[in-house]
Short mmCIF file of C-alpha atoms in Angstrom, two decimals:
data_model
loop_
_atom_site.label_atom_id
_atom_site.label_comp_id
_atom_site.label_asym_id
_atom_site.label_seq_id
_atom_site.Cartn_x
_atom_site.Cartn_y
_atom_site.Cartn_z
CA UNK A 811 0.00 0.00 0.00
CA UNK A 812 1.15 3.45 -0.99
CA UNK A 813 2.62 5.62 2.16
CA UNK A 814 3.38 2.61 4.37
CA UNK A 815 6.99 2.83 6.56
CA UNK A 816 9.27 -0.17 6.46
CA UNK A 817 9.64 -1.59 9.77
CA UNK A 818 12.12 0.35 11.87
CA UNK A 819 13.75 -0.44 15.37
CA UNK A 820 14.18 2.50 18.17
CA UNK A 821 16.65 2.24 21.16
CA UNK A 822 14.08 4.09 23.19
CA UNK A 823 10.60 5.55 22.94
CA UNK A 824 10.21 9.27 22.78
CA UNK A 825 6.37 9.28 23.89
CA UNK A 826 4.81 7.18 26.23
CA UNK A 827 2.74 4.85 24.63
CA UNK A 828 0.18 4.29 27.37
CA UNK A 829 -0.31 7.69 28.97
CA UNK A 830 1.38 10.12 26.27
CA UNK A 831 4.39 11.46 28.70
CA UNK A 832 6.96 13.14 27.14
CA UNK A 833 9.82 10.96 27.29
CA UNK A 834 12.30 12.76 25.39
CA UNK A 835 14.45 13.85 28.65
CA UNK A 836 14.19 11.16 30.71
CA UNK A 837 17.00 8.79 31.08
CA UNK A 838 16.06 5.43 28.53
CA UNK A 839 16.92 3.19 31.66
CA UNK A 840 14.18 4.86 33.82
CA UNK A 841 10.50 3.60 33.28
CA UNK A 842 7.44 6.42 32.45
CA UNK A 843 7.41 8.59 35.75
CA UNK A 844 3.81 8.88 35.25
CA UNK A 845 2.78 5.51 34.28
CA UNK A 846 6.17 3.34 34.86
CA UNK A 847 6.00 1.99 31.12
CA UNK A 848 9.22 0.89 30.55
CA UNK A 849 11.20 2.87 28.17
CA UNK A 850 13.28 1.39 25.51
CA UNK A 851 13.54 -1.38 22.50
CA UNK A 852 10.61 -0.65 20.57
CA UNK A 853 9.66 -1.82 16.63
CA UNK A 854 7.30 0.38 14.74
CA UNK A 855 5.36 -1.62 11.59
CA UNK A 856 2.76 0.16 9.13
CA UNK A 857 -0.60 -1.67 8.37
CA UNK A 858 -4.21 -2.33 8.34
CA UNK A 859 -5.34 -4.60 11.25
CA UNK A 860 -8.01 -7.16 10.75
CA UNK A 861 -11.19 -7.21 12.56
CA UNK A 862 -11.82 -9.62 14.92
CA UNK A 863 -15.37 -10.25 14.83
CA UNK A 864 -17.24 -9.52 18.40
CA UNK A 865 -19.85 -11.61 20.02
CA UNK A 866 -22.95 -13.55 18.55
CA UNK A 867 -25.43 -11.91 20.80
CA UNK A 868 -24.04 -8.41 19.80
CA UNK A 869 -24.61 -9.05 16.52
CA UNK A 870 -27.78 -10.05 17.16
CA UNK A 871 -28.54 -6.74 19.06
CA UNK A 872 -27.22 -4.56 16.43
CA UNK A 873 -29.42 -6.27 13.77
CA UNK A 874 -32.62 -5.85 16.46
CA UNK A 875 -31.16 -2.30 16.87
CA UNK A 876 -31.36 -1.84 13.50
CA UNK A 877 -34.69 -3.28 12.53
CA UNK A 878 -36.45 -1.51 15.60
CA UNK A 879 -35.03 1.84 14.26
CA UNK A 880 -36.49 1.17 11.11
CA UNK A 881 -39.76 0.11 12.39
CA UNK A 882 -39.83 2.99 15.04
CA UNK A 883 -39.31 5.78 12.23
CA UNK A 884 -42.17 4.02 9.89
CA UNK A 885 -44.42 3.74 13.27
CA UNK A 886 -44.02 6.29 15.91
CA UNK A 887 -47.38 8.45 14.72
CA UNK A 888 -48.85 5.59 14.90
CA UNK A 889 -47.76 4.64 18.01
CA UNK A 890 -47.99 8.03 19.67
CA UNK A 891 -51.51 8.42 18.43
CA UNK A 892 -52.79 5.56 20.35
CA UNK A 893 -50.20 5.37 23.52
CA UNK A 894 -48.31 8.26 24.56
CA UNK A 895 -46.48 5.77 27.07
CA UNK A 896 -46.37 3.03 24.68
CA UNK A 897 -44.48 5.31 22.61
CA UNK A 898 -42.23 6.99 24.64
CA UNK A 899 -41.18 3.54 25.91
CA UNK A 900 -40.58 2.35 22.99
CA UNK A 901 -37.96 5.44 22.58
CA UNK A 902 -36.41 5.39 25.50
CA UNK A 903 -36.10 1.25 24.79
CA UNK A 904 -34.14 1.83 21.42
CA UNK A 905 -31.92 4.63 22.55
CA UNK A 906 -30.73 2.49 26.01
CA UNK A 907 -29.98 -0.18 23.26
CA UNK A 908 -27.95 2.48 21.35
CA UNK A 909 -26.07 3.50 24.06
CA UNK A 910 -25.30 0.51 25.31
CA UNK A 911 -24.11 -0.81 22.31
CA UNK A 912 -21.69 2.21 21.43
CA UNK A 913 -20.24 2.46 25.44
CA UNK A 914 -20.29 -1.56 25.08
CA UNK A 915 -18.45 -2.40 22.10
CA UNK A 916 -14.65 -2.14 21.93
CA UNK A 917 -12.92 0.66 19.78
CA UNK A 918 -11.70 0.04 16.51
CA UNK A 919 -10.38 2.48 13.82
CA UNK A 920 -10.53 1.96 10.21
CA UNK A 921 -7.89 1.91 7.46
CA UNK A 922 -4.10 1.90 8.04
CA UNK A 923 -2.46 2.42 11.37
CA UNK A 924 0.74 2.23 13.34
CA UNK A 925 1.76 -0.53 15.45
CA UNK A 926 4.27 0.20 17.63
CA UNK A 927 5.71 -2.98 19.90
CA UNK A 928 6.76 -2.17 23.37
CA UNK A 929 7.66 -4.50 26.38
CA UNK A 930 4.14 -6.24 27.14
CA UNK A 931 2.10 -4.88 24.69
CA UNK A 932 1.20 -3.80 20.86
CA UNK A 933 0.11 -0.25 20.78
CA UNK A 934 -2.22 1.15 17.88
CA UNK A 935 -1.64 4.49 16.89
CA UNK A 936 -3.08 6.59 13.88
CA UNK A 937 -1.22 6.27 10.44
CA UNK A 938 -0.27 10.09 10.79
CA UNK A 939 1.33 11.63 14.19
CA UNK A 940 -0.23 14.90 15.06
CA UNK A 941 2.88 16.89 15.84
CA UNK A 942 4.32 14.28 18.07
CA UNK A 943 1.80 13.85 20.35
CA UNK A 944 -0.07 10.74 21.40
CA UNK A 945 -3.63 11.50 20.45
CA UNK A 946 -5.64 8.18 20.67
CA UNK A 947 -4.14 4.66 20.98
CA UNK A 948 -5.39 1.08 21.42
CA UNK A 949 -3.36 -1.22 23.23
CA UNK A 950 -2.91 -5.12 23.01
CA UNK A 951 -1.45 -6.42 26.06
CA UNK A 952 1.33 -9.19 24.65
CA UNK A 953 1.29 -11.72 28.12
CA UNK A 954 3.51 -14.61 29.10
CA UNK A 955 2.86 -17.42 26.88
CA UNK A 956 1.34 -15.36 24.44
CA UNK A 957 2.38 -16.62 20.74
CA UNK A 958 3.55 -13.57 18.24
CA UNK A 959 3.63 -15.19 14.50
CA UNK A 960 4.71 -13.30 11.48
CA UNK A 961 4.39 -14.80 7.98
CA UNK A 962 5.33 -13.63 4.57
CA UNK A 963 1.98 -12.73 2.32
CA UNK A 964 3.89 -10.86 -0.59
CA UNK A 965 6.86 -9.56 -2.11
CA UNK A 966 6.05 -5.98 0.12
CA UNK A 967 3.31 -7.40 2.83
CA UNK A 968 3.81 -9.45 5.97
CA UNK A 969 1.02 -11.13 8.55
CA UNK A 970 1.49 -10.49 12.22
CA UNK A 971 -0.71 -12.22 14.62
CA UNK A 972 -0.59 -12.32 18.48
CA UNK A 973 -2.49 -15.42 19.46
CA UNK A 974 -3.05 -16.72 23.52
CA UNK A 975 -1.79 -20.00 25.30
CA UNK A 976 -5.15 -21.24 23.79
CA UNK A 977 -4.76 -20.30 20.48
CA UNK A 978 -7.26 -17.41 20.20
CA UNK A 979 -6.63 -14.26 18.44
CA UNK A 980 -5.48 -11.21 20.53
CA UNK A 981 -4.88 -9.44 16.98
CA UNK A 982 -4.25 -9.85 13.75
CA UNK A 983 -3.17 -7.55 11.07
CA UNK A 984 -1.12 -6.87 7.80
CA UNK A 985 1.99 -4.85 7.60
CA UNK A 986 4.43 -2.90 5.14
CA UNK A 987 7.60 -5.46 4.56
CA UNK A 988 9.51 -6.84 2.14
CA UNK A 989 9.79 -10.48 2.14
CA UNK A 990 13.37 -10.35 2.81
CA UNK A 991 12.95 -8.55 5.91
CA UNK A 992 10.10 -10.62 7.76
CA UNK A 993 13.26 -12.60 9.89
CA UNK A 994 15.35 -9.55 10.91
CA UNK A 995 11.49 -8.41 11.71
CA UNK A 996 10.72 -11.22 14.36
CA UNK A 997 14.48 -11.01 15.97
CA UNK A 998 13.81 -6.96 16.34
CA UNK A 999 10.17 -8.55 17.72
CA UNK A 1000 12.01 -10.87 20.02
CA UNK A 1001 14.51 -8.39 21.58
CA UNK A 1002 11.27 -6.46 22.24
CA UNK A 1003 8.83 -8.72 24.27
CA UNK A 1004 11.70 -10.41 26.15
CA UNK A 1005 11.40 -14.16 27.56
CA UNK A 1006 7.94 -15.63 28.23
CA UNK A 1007 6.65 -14.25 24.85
CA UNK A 1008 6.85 -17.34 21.81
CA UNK A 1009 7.83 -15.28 18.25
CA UNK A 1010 7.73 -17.14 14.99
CA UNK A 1011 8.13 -16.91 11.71
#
């Protein structure tokens, strides 16, 4: 994909990843003073993350959601004319839904982001930095026994997947890599997460 960074490797991180503290003073051996992060090895990758689909019985409540908003625009004179109550129950019914589906549901961005490997976790940032500072980020905690796999997919694209002790999906995604480069990839990986932490490739 056009505009997509190589993978690079940093000696230390200049912003925190997991509370946005300005790291560029502090000493690299000294964790975040604000959230004790540890600063240091990090490897940066380019990419579009897959989406991991959610539960059946969300799904199932969006659809409802999505019928009953349909069937509440086509109905509500109806409704009101007949039963105020009926009505306004029937509102306050489908926006509760609403809400809790959107305070519910975990955050996902669309199209190409950042993924930036620390010590114990994957952080997703926007594709673009906004002058430096650490706007919005997801974060994939990478445990003890968790698997990281990486696997060529083209001539310029590379899979990375972070999969449990169980073999379930943490995250999945594809990045910016030439084929060549997927090894030197999972040994920068490696140096990252430290012992505990399975990387293939």
């Amino acid at each position: 994909m056009k505009g997509l960074t190589q993978p690079a490797f940093f000696d230390r991180l200049q912003i925190c990843p997991r509370c946005g503290y300005d790291l560029g003073a502090t000493d690299v051996s000294l964790p975040c003073p604000e959230c004790g992060q540890v600063n240091g090895l990090c490897v940066q990758l380019a990419g579009v993350p897959r989406h991991l689909g959610g539960a059946v019985h969300r799904r199932v409540l969006r659809i409802v959601v999505v019928i009953g908003a349909v069937l509440l625009a086509q109905a509500v004179l109806i409704v009101w004319a007949f039963s105020l109550r009926t009505a306004l129950l029937l509102l306050v019914m489908f926006v509760l839904a609403v809400v809790w589906l959107m305070v519910s549901s975990p955050r996902e961005r669309g199209g190409t982001e950042r993924f930036l490997i620390v010590a114990g976790a994957l952080v997703r940032l926007p594709a673009k930095a906004d002058g430096g500072v650490l706007t919005d980020s997801l974060r994939v905690e990478i445990d003890a026994g968790d698997t990281v796999q990486l696997r060529v997919i083209g001539t310029q694209w590379a899979g990375l997947v972070i999969a449990r002790a169980d073999s379930s999906k943490k995250f999945e995604a594809g990045f910016a890599c030439a084929d060549a480069e997927v090894a030197r990839v999972g040994e920068m990986i490696a140096a990252v997460v430290g012992g505990g932490v399975r990387v293939v490739w």
